[in-house]
GROMACS .gro file of N, CA and C in nm:
model
  471
    1UNK      N    1  11.443   8.262  11.896
    1UNK     CA    2  11.585   8.253  11.957
    1UNK      C    3  11.720   8.321  11.840
    2UNK      N    4  11.809   8.412  11.836
    2UNK     CA    5  11.873   8.393  11.691
    2UNK      C    6  11.953   8.249  11.672
    3UNK      N    7  11.961   8.262  11.531
    3UNK     CA    8  12.026   8.121  11.468
    3UNK      C    9  12.189   8.153  11.439
    4UNK      N   10  12.251   8.151  11.593
    4UNK     CA   11  12.410   8.236  11.567
    4UNK      C   12  12.479   8.079  11.573
    5UNK      N   13  12.592   8.090  11.470
    5UNK     CA   14  12.631   7.921  11.491
    5UNK      C   15  12.789   7.910  11.596
    6UNK      N   16  12.840   8.056  11.473
    6UNK     CA   17  12.998   8.038  11.548
    6UNK      C   18  13.032   8.163  11.616
    7UNK      N   19  13.171   8.193  11.637
    7UNK     CA   20  13.239   8.322  11.758
    7UNK      C   21  13.388   8.235  11.697
    8UNK      N   22  13.402   8.346  11.580
    8UNK     CA   23  13.572   8.306  11.541
    8UNK      C   24  13.659   8.436  11.594
    9UNK      N   25  13.781   8.380  11.610
    9UNK     CA   26  13.881   8.499  11.634
    9UNK      C   27  13.956   8.520  11.553
   10UNK      N   28  13.968   8.676  11.543
   10UNK     CA   29  14.068   8.713  11.452
   10UNK      C   30  14.167   8.761  11.478
   11UNK      N   31  14.253   8.855  11.427
   11UNK     CA   32  14.374   8.862  11.496
   11UNK      C   33  14.272   9.084  11.442
   12UNK      N   34  14.307   9.171  11.483
   12UNK     CA   35  14.244   9.301  11.442
   12UNK      C   36  14.256   9.370  11.363
   13UNK      N   37  14.176   9.356  11.270
   13UNK     CA   38  14.162   9.416  11.152
   13UNK      C   39  14.185   9.316  11.047
   14UNK      N   40  14.239   9.188  11.037
   14UNK     CA   41  14.325   9.128  10.966
   14UNK      C   42  14.260   9.010  10.961
   15UNK      N   43  14.234   8.931  10.838
   15UNK     CA   44  14.185   8.812  10.851
   15UNK      C   45  14.057   8.773  10.829
   16UNK      N   46  14.003   8.882  10.814
   16UNK     CA   47  13.789   8.910  10.813
   16UNK      C   48  13.754   8.969  10.696
   17UNK      N   49  13.675   8.886  10.649
   17UNK     CA   50  13.660   8.962  10.523
   17UNK      C   51  13.591   9.113  10.529
   18UNK      N   52  13.497   9.152  10.677
   18UNK     CA   53  13.434   9.286  10.673
   18UNK      C   54  13.565   9.342  10.800
   19UNK      N   55  13.687   9.342  10.822
   19UNK     CA   56  13.776   9.358  10.935
   19UNK      C   57  13.673   9.449  11.014
   20UNK      N   58  13.588   9.354  11.071
   20UNK     CA   59  13.525   9.373  11.266
   20UNK      C   60  13.664   9.456  11.296
   21UNK      N   61  13.750   9.360  11.320
   21UNK     CA   62  13.875   9.410  11.443
   21UNK      C   63  13.868   9.427  11.539
   22UNK      N   64  13.761   9.337  11.612
   22UNK     CA   65  13.717   9.352  11.804
   22UNK      C   66  13.815   9.186  11.797
   23UNK      N   67  13.861   9.119  11.728
   23UNK     CA   68  13.919   9.004  11.730
   23UNK      C   69  13.803   8.886  11.752
   24UNK      N   70  13.720   8.893  11.745
   24UNK     CA   71  13.517   8.840  11.762
   24UNK      C   72  13.510   8.901  11.713
   25UNK      N   73  13.399   8.796  11.613
   25UNK     CA   74  13.317   8.834  11.530
   25UNK      C   75  13.207   8.710  11.512
   26UNK      N   76  13.071   8.702  11.517
   26UNK     CA   77  12.905   8.612  11.515
   26UNK      C   78  12.915   8.642  11.406
   27UNK      N   79  12.841   8.491  11.320
   27UNK     CA   80  12.802   8.493  11.207
   27UNK      C   81  12.692   8.433  11.211
   28UNK      N   82  12.621   8.435  11.085
   28UNK     CA   83  12.456   8.345  11.101
   28UNK      C   84  12.478   8.199  11.026
   29UNK      N   85  12.379   8.191  11.012
   29UNK     CA   86  12.400   8.022  10.899
   29UNK      C   87  12.445   8.031  10.808
   30UNK      N   88  12.333   8.169  10.742
   30UNK     CA   89  12.350   8.208  10.549
   30UNK      C   90  12.494   8.261  10.547
   31UNK      N   91  12.586   8.303  10.613
   31UNK     CA   92  12.651   8.447  10.550
   31UNK      C   93  12.818   8.351  10.667
   32UNK      N   94  12.937   8.468  10.653
   32UNK     CA   95  13.033   8.500  10.682
   32UNK      C   96  13.051   8.589  10.737
   33UNK      N   97  12.922   8.672  10.707
   33UNK     CA   98  12.924   8.802  10.784
   33UNK      C   99  12.898   8.889  10.891
   34UNK      N  100  12.914   8.934  10.936
   34UNK     CA  101  12.943   8.987  11.085
   34UNK      C  102  12.829   9.028  11.088
   35UNK      N  103  12.703   9.030  11.281
   35UNK     CA  104  12.595   9.010  11.278
   35UNK      C  105  12.602   9.180  11.367
   36UNK      N  106  12.573   9.296  11.306
   36UNK     CA  107  12.561   9.411  11.400
   36UNK      C  108  12.455   9.448  11.507
   37UNK      N  109  12.504   9.525  11.576
   37UNK     CA  110  12.397   9.521  11.671
   37UNK      C  111  12.440   9.699  11.739
   38UNK      N  112  12.324   9.777  11.751
   38UNK     CA  113  12.378   9.940  11.802
   38UNK      C  114  12.345  10.031  11.654
   39UNK      N  115  12.449  10.177  11.739
   39UNK     CA  116  12.382  10.233  11.575
   39UNK      C  117  12.502  10.240  11.441
   40UNK      N  118  12.498  10.271  11.355
   40UNK     CA  119  12.561  10.260  11.284
   40UNK      C  120  12.650  10.439  11.321
   41UNK      N  121  12.729  10.459  11.264
   41UNK     CA  122  12.820  10.548  11.234
   41UNK      C  123  12.963  10.586  11.155
   42UNK      N  124  12.903  10.682  11.073
   42UNK     CA  125  12.987  10.670  10.993
   42UNK      C  126  13.111  10.801  10.994
   43UNK      N  127  13.227  10.756  10.943
   43UNK     CA  128  13.307  10.822  10.966
   43UNK      C  129  13.381  10.926  10.844
   44UNK      N  130  13.345  11.014  10.865
   44UNK     CA  131  13.339  11.129  10.769
   44UNK      C  132  13.502  11.232  10.747
   45UNK      N  133  13.491  11.331  10.650
   45UNK     CA  134  13.553  11.406  10.653
   45UNK      C  135  13.487  11.504  10.584
   46UNK      N  136  13.495  11.637  10.633
   46UNK     CA  137  13.458  11.726  10.526
   46UNK      C  138  13.583  11.804  10.498
   47UNK      N  139  13.665  11.745  10.487
   47UNK     CA  140  13.870  11.779  10.407
   47UNK      C  141  13.871  11.667  10.316
   48UNK      N  142  13.781  11.551  10.266
   48UNK     CA  143  13.789  11.466  10.167
   48UNK      C  144  13.798  11.541  10.002
   49UNK      N  145  13.862  11.400   9.955
   49UNK     CA  146  13.853  11.474   9.819
   49UNK      C  147  13.730  11.436   9.808
   50UNK      N  148  13.688  11.462   9.610
   50UNK     CA  149  13.595  11.462   9.515
   50UNK      C  150  13.534  11.338   9.544
   51UNK      N  151  13.628  11.242   9.557
   51UNK     CA  152  13.545  11.076   9.563
   51UNK      C  153  13.484  11.056   9.652
   52UNK      N  154  13.629  11.072   9.778
   52UNK     CA  155  13.547  11.059   9.893
   52UNK      C  156  13.413  11.128   9.949
   53UNK      N  157  13.383  11.260   9.955
   53UNK     CA  158  13.322  11.349   9.947
   53UNK      C  159  13.169  11.270   9.857
   54UNK      N  160  13.162  11.203   9.749
   54UNK     CA  161  13.103  11.101   9.687
   54UNK      C  162  13.013  10.995   9.758
   55UNK      N  163  13.109  10.940   9.760
   55UNK     CA  164  13.109  10.835   9.886
   55UNK      C  165  13.040  10.859   9.999
   56UNK      N  166  13.076  10.933  10.080
   56UNK     CA  167  13.035  10.978  10.226
   56UNK      C  168  12.882  11.004  10.167
   57UNK      N  169  12.859  11.105  10.095
   57UNK     CA  170  12.691  11.096  10.018
   57UNK      C  171  12.645  10.999  10.002
   58UNK      N  172  12.675  10.905   9.874
   58UNK     CA  173  12.634  10.807   9.906
   58UNK      C  174  12.586  10.728  10.010
   59UNK      N  175  12.662  10.679  10.089
   59UNK     CA  176  12.633  10.576  10.195
   59UNK      C  177  12.526  10.715  10.282
   60UNK      N  178  12.553  10.797  10.323
   60UNK     CA  179  12.425  10.873  10.386
   60UNK      C  180  12.291  10.830  10.349
   61UNK      N  181  12.292  10.879  10.231
   61UNK     CA  182  12.184  10.836  10.083
   61UNK      C  183  12.111  10.721  10.094
   62UNK      N  184  12.214  10.604  10.151
   62UNK     CA  185  12.150  10.453  10.159
   62UNK      C  186  12.085  10.365  10.267
   63UNK      N  187  12.210  10.522  10.392
   63UNK     CA  188  12.096  10.466  10.526
   63UNK      C  189  12.003  10.529  10.520
   64UNK      N  190  12.008  10.601  10.501
   64UNK     CA  191  11.872  10.701  10.514
   64UNK      C  192  11.733  10.660  10.417
   65UNK      N  193  11.774  10.584  10.292
   65UNK     CA  194  11.655  10.532  10.251
   65UNK      C  195  11.620  10.364  10.327
   66UNK      N  196  11.676  10.344  10.392
   66UNK     CA  197  11.656  10.208  10.460
   66UNK      C  198  11.656  10.217  10.580
   67UNK      N  199  11.618  10.333  10.638
   67UNK     CA  200  11.524  10.366  10.717
   67UNK      C  201  11.656  10.344  10.880
   68UNK      N  202  11.818  10.323  10.832
   68UNK     CA  203  11.911  10.293  10.972
   68UNK      C  204  11.970  10.442  11.067
   69UNK      N  205  11.935  10.466  11.140
   69UNK     CA  206  11.967  10.607  11.267
   69UNK      C  207  12.115  10.555  11.215
   70UNK      N  208  12.153  10.704  11.220
   70UNK     CA  209  12.337  10.643  11.217
   70UNK      C  210  12.354  10.766  11.246
   71UNK      N  211  12.523  10.861  11.298
   71UNK     CA  212  12.615  10.939  11.383
   71UNK      C  213  12.675  10.977  11.287
   72UNK      N  214  12.716  11.084  11.215
   72UNK     CA  215  12.820  11.098  11.181
   72UNK      C  216  12.940  11.164  11.254
   73UNK      N  217  13.083  11.106  11.228
   73UNK     CA  218  13.188  11.174  11.341
   73UNK      C  219  13.269  11.236  11.211
   74UNK      N  220  13.305  11.369  11.231
   74UNK     CA  221  13.402  11.409  11.154
   74UNK      C  222  13.544  11.409  11.156
   75UNK      N  223  13.631  11.327  11.133
   75UNK     CA  224  13.737  11.317  11.142
   75UNK      C  225  13.832  11.416  11.187
   76UNK      N  226  13.788  11.521  11.083
   76UNK     CA  227  13.877  11.656  11.077
   76UNK      C  228  13.844  11.750  11.145
   77UNK      N  229  13.747  11.729  11.245
   77UNK     CA  230  13.710  11.776  11.332
   77UNK      C  231  13.739  11.706  11.488
   78UNK      N  232  13.759  11.577  11.480
   78UNK     CA  233  13.781  11.526  11.584
   78UNK      C  234  13.926  11.440  11.606
   79UNK      N  235  14.044  11.514  11.602
   79UNK     CA  236  14.122  11.419  11.549
   79UNK      C  237  14.167  11.299  11.679
   80UNK      N  238  14.150  11.330  11.777
   80UNK     CA  239  14.162  11.208  11.897
   80UNK      C  240  14.050  11.067  11.856
   81UNK      N  241  13.938  11.135  11.816
   81UNK     CA  242  13.900  10.947  11.812
   81UNK      C  243  13.898  10.929  11.611
   82UNK      N  244  13.940  11.003  11.560
   82UNK     CA  245  13.997  10.975  11.430
   82UNK      C  246  14.112  10.910  11.411
   83UNK      N  247  14.195  10.888  11.540
   83UNK     CA  248  14.289  10.841  11.560
   83UNK      C  249  14.265  10.659  11.621
   84UNK      N  250  14.160  10.686  11.700
   84UNK     CA  251  14.144  10.571  11.715
   84UNK      C  252  14.091  10.472  11.662
   85UNK      N  253  14.003  10.548  11.534
   85UNK     CA  254  13.903  10.399  11.474
   85UNK      C  255  13.954  10.407  11.366
   86UNK      N  256  14.088  10.492  11.346
   86UNK     CA  257  14.145  10.383  11.228
   86UNK      C  258  14.206  10.334  11.261
   87UNK      N  259  14.273  10.321  11.398
   87UNK     CA  260  14.359  10.252  11.397
   87UNK      C  261  14.246  10.125  11.512
   88UNK      N  262  14.157  10.118  11.531
   88UNK     CA  263  14.037  10.019  11.505
   88UNK      C  264  14.053   9.939  11.368
   89UNK      N  265  14.025  10.028  11.209
   89UNK     CA  266  13.985   9.935  11.126
   89UNK      C  267  14.098   9.947  11.059
   90UNK      N  268  14.165  10.019  11.101
   90UNK     CA  269  14.343  10.000  11.015
   90UNK      C  270  14.352  10.030  10.903
   91UNK      N  271  14.260  10.138  10.860
   91UNK     CA  272  14.239  10.174  10.705
   91UNK      C  273  14.238  10.332  10.789
   92UNK      N  274  14.330  10.372  10.667
   92UNK     CA  275  14.318  10.586  10.737
   92UNK      C  276  14.244  10.643  10.586
   93UNK      N  277  14.164  10.609  10.488
   93UNK     CA  278  14.081  10.666  10.367
   93UNK      C  279  13.910  10.678  10.503
   94UNK      N  280  13.896  10.797  10.437
   94UNK     CA  281  13.703  10.808  10.445
   94UNK      C  282  13.623  10.766  10.253
   95UNK      N  283  13.494  10.726  10.354
   95UNK     CA  284  13.404  10.666  10.431
   95UNK      C  285  13.403  10.550  10.473
   96UNK      N  286  13.419  10.549  10.663
   96UNK     CA  287  13.438  10.419  10.689
   96UNK      C  288  13.311  10.439  10.761
   97UNK      N  289  13.284  10.284  10.830
   97UNK     CA  290  13.129  10.288  10.835
   97UNK      C  291  13.200  10.179  10.958
   98UNK      N  292  13.100  10.209  11.120
   98UNK     CA  293  13.148  10.101  11.259
   98UNK      C  294  12.954  10.082  11.263
   99UNK      N  295  12.996  10.057  11.409
   99UNK     CA  296  12.843  10.055  11.458
   99UNK      C  297  12.907  10.041  11.618
  100UNK      N  298  12.795  10.131  11.701
  100UNK     CA  299  12.830  10.204  11.789
  100UNK      C  300  12.771  10.092  11.876
  101UNK      N  301  12.779  10.019  12.020
  101UNK     CA  302  12.755   9.983  12.092
  101UNK      C  303  12.578  10.038  12.166
  102UNK      N  304  12.509   9.966  12.162
  102UNK     CA  305  12.399   9.983  12.246
  102UNK      C  306  12.359  10.064  12.362
  103UNK      N  307  12.474  10.059  12.434
  103UNK     CA  308  12.527  10.078  12.585
  103UNK      C  309  12.590  10.265  12.506
  104UNK      N  310  12.618  10.283  12.453
  104UNK     CA  311  12.641  10.448  12.389
  104UNK      C  312  12.614  10.457  12.307
  105UNK      N  313  12.497  10.441  12.222
  105UNK     CA  314  12.467  10.495  12.099
  105UNK      C  315  12.442  10.651  12.126
  106UNK      N  316  12.312  10.632  12.214
  106UNK     CA  317  12.268  10.814  12.231
  106UNK      C  318  12.360  10.851  12.355
  107UNK      N  319  12.446  10.821  12.388
  107UNK     CA  320  12.552  10.867  12.477
  107UNK      C  321  12.606  11.028  12.447
  108UNK      N  322  12.649  10.974  12.304
  108UNK     CA  323  12.753  11.102  12.275
  108UNK      C  324  12.896  11.120  12.283
  109UNK      N  325  12.921  10.958  12.340
  109UNK     CA  326  13.060  10.987  12.382
  109UNK      C  327  13.138  10.958  12.260
  110UNK      N  328  13.272  10.959  12.278
  110UNK     CA  329  13.360  11.011  12.160
  110UNK      C  330  13.408  10.894  12.230
  111UNK      N  331  13.402  10.743  12.284
  111UNK     CA  332  13.469  10.632  12.296
  111UNK      C  333  13.524  10.511  12.214
  112UNK      N  334  13.608  10.481  12.149
  112UNK     CA  335  13.625  10.430  12.000
  112UNK      C  336  13.617  10.269  12.048
  113UNK      N  337  13.624  10.245  12.237
  113UNK     CA  338  13.610  10.156  12.274
  113UNK      C  339  13.500  10.050  12.213
  114UNK      N  340  13.432  10.153  12.186
  114UNK     CA  341  13.217  10.119  12.178
  114UNK      C  342  13.209  10.061  12.039
  115UNK      N  343  13.287  10.094  11.916
  115UNK     CA  344  13.287  10.079  11.771
  115UNK      C  345  13.376   9.967  11.784
  116UNK      N  346  13.217   9.916  11.668
  116UNK     CA  347  13.293   9.822  11.567
  116UNK      C  348  13.312   9.832  11.440
  117UNK      N  349  13.424   9.816  11.350
  117UNK     CA  350  13.437   9.845  11.187
  117UNK      C  351  13.342   9.758  11.104
  118UNK      N  352  13.319   9.811  11.046
  118UNK     CA  353  13.237   9.749  10.971
  118UNK      C  354  13.255   9.718  10.808
  119UNK      N  355  13.294   9.788  10.785
  119UNK     CA  356  13.402   9.841  10.638
  119UNK      C  357  13.390   9.917  10.613
  120UNK      N  358  13.477   9.938  10.462
  120UNK     CA  359  13.448  10.113  10.414
  120UNK      C  360  13.344  10.136  10.303
  121UNK      N  361  13.356  10.217  10.236
  121UNK     CA  362  13.228  10.268  10.141
  121UNK      C  363  13.223  10.143  10.024
  122UNK      N  364  13.328  10.063   9.985
  122UNK     CA  365  13.288   9.966   9.879
  122UNK      C  366  13.236   9.811   9.975
  123UNK      N  367  13.246   9.810  10.085
  123UNK     CA  368  13.202   9.709  10.173
  123UNK      C  369  13.101   9.656  10.161
  124UNK      N  370  13.065   9.844  10.221
  124UNK     CA  371  12.931   9.879  10.289
  124UNK      C  372  12.813   9.810  10.136
  125UNK      N  373  12.842   9.850  10.039
  125UNK     CA  374  12.788   9.902   9.916
  125UNK      C  375  12.752   9.752   9.835
  126UNK      N  376  12.912   9.670   9.882
  126UNK     CA  377  12.873   9.490   9.831
  126UNK      C  378  12.765   9.451   9.925
  127UNK      N  379  12.753   9.452  10.015
  127UNK     CA  380  12.694   9.352  10.054
  127UNK      C  381  12.548   9.411  10.053
  128UNK      N  382  12.532   9.596  10.027
  128UNK     CA  383  12.406   9.569  10.008
  128UNK      C  384  12.368   9.515   9.889
  129UNK      N  385  12.419   9.546   9.786
  129UNK     CA  386  12.423   9.512   9.649
  129UNK      C  387  12.372   9.351   9.636
  130UNK      N  388  12.482   9.231   9.758
  130UNK     CA  389  12.406   9.109   9.778
  130UNK      C  390  12.272   9.084   9.843
  131UNK      N  391  12.224   9.214   9.856
  131UNK     CA  392  12.048   9.239   9.925
  131UNK      C  393  12.123   9.160  10.104
  132UNK      N  394  12.192   9.182  10.142
  132UNK     CA  395  12.278   9.119  10.272
  132UNK      C  396  12.200   9.231  10.379
  133UNK      N  397  12.186   9.317  10.290
  133UNK     CA  398  12.264   9.472  10.470
  133UNK      C  399  12.183   9.460  10.552
  134UNK      N  400  12.051   9.435  10.525
  134UNK     CA  401  11.948   9.395  10.637
  134UNK      C  402  11.991   9.262  10.737
  135UNK      N  403  12.029   9.169  10.686
  135UNK     CA  404  12.074   9.072  10.732
  135UNK      C  405  12.203   9.115  10.858
  136UNK      N  406  12.282   9.173  10.749
  136UNK     CA  407  12.417   9.200  10.815
  136UNK      C  408  12.391   9.381  10.973
  137UNK      N  409  12.293   9.444  10.912
  137UNK     CA  410  12.262   9.563  11.043
  137UNK      C  411  12.126   9.532  11.095
  138UNK      N  412  12.118   9.410  11.115
  138UNK     CA  413  11.969   9.391  11.194
  138UNK      C  414  11.985   9.405  11.251
  139UNK      N  415  12.056   9.457  11.368
  139UNK     CA  416  12.045   9.469  11.553
  139UNK      C  417  12.057   9.659  11.545
  140UNK      N  418  12.039   9.667  11.412
  140UNK     CA  419  12.081   9.874  11.424
  140UNK      C  420  11.978   9.876  11.416
  141UNK      N  421  12.038  10.047  11.518
  141UNK     CA  422  11.827  10.100  11.498
  141UNK      C  423  11.784  10.179  11.427
  142UNK      N  424  11.715  10.169  11.384
  142UNK     CA  425  11.619  10.227  11.258
  142UNK      C  426  11.484  10.303  11.332
  143UNK      N  427  11.495  10.377  11.183
  143UNK     CA  428  11.384  10.437  11.211
  143UNK      C  429  11.246  10.439  11.146
  144UNK      N  430  11.160  10.473  11.182
  144UNK     CA  431  11.006  10.451  11.079
  144UNK      C  432  11.024  10.545  10.958
  145UNK      N  433  11.024  10.455  10.820
  145UNK     CA  434  11.018  10.487  10.703
  145UNK      C  435  10.866  10.536  10.650
  146UNK      N  436  10.782  10.625  10.548
  146UNK     CA  437  10.710  10.667  10.548
  146UNK      C  438  10.664  10.540  10.359
  147UNK      N  439  10.768  10.544  10.326
  147UNK     CA  440  10.821  10.439  10.189
  147UNK      C  441  10.901  10.329  10.194
  148UNK      N  442  10.881  10.258  10.183
  148UNK     CA  443  10.988  10.127  10.235
  148UNK      C  444  11.028  10.048  10.080
  149UNK      N  445  10.973  10.125   9.949
  149UNK     CA  446  10.981  10.058   9.844
  149UNK      C  447  11.108  10.037   9.829
  150UNK      N  448  11.171   9.927   9.685
  150UNK     CA  449  11.326   9.881   9.655
  150UNK      C  450  11.319  10.017   9.509
  151UNK      N  451  11.223  10.081   9.442
  151UNK     CA  452  11.221  10.172   9.372
  151UNK      C  453  11.264  10.234   9.444
  152UNK      N  454  11.310  10.329   9.523
  152UNK     CA  455  11.308  10.423   9.569
  152UNK      C  456  11.510  10.446   9.585
  153UNK      N  457  11.544  10.291   9.576
  153UNK     CA  458  11.697  10.293   9.616
  153UNK      C  459  11.784  10.296   9.483
  154UNK      N  460  11.696  10.300   9.381
  154UNK     CA  461  11.731  10.260   9.278
  154UNK      C  462  11.867  10.349   9.214
  155UNK      N  463  11.818  10.457   9.291
  155UNK     CA  464  11.879  10.547   9.296
  155UNK      C  465  12.069  10.584   9.330
  156UNK      N  466  12.086  10.485   9.415
  156UNK     CA  467  12.171  10.496   9.505
  156UNK      C  468  12.310  10.381   9.451
  157UNK      N  469  12.208  10.311   9.335
  157UNK     CA  470  12.304  10.206   9.308
  157UNK      C  471  12.413  10.205   9.149
   0.00000   0.00000   0.00000
């Protein structure tokens, strides 16, 4: 059984350290971070500036290196889903990281109601730097890795 301790209400996108934005977050005993379940979703844009494109690439590399399956949604190509996700996160910048619920992760559905906002580039990299990324994303879909050595991640920081 999981060591889940508390469910706390928050105003969508405010008063919540990771901006989960669903009004409820589940926390573990060791952290104030929500625990994610589903598939990682990256909201990116091919029209983003140089800094945002670099951040998008770094998130792709991070999730690839850690073995997390992810789906990428290009906000420039999907204005309706972008609008819904931006409303969910409260942020208008790229990239953004969401978790899709397990029921929608393989369906290809673009229903933003199934997404939890986990954070922007800085938030996700801070979680990784603190060594908490596997704890926060522990319920997310992963693929088998050939080499899970930490040395392969050193170039990501």
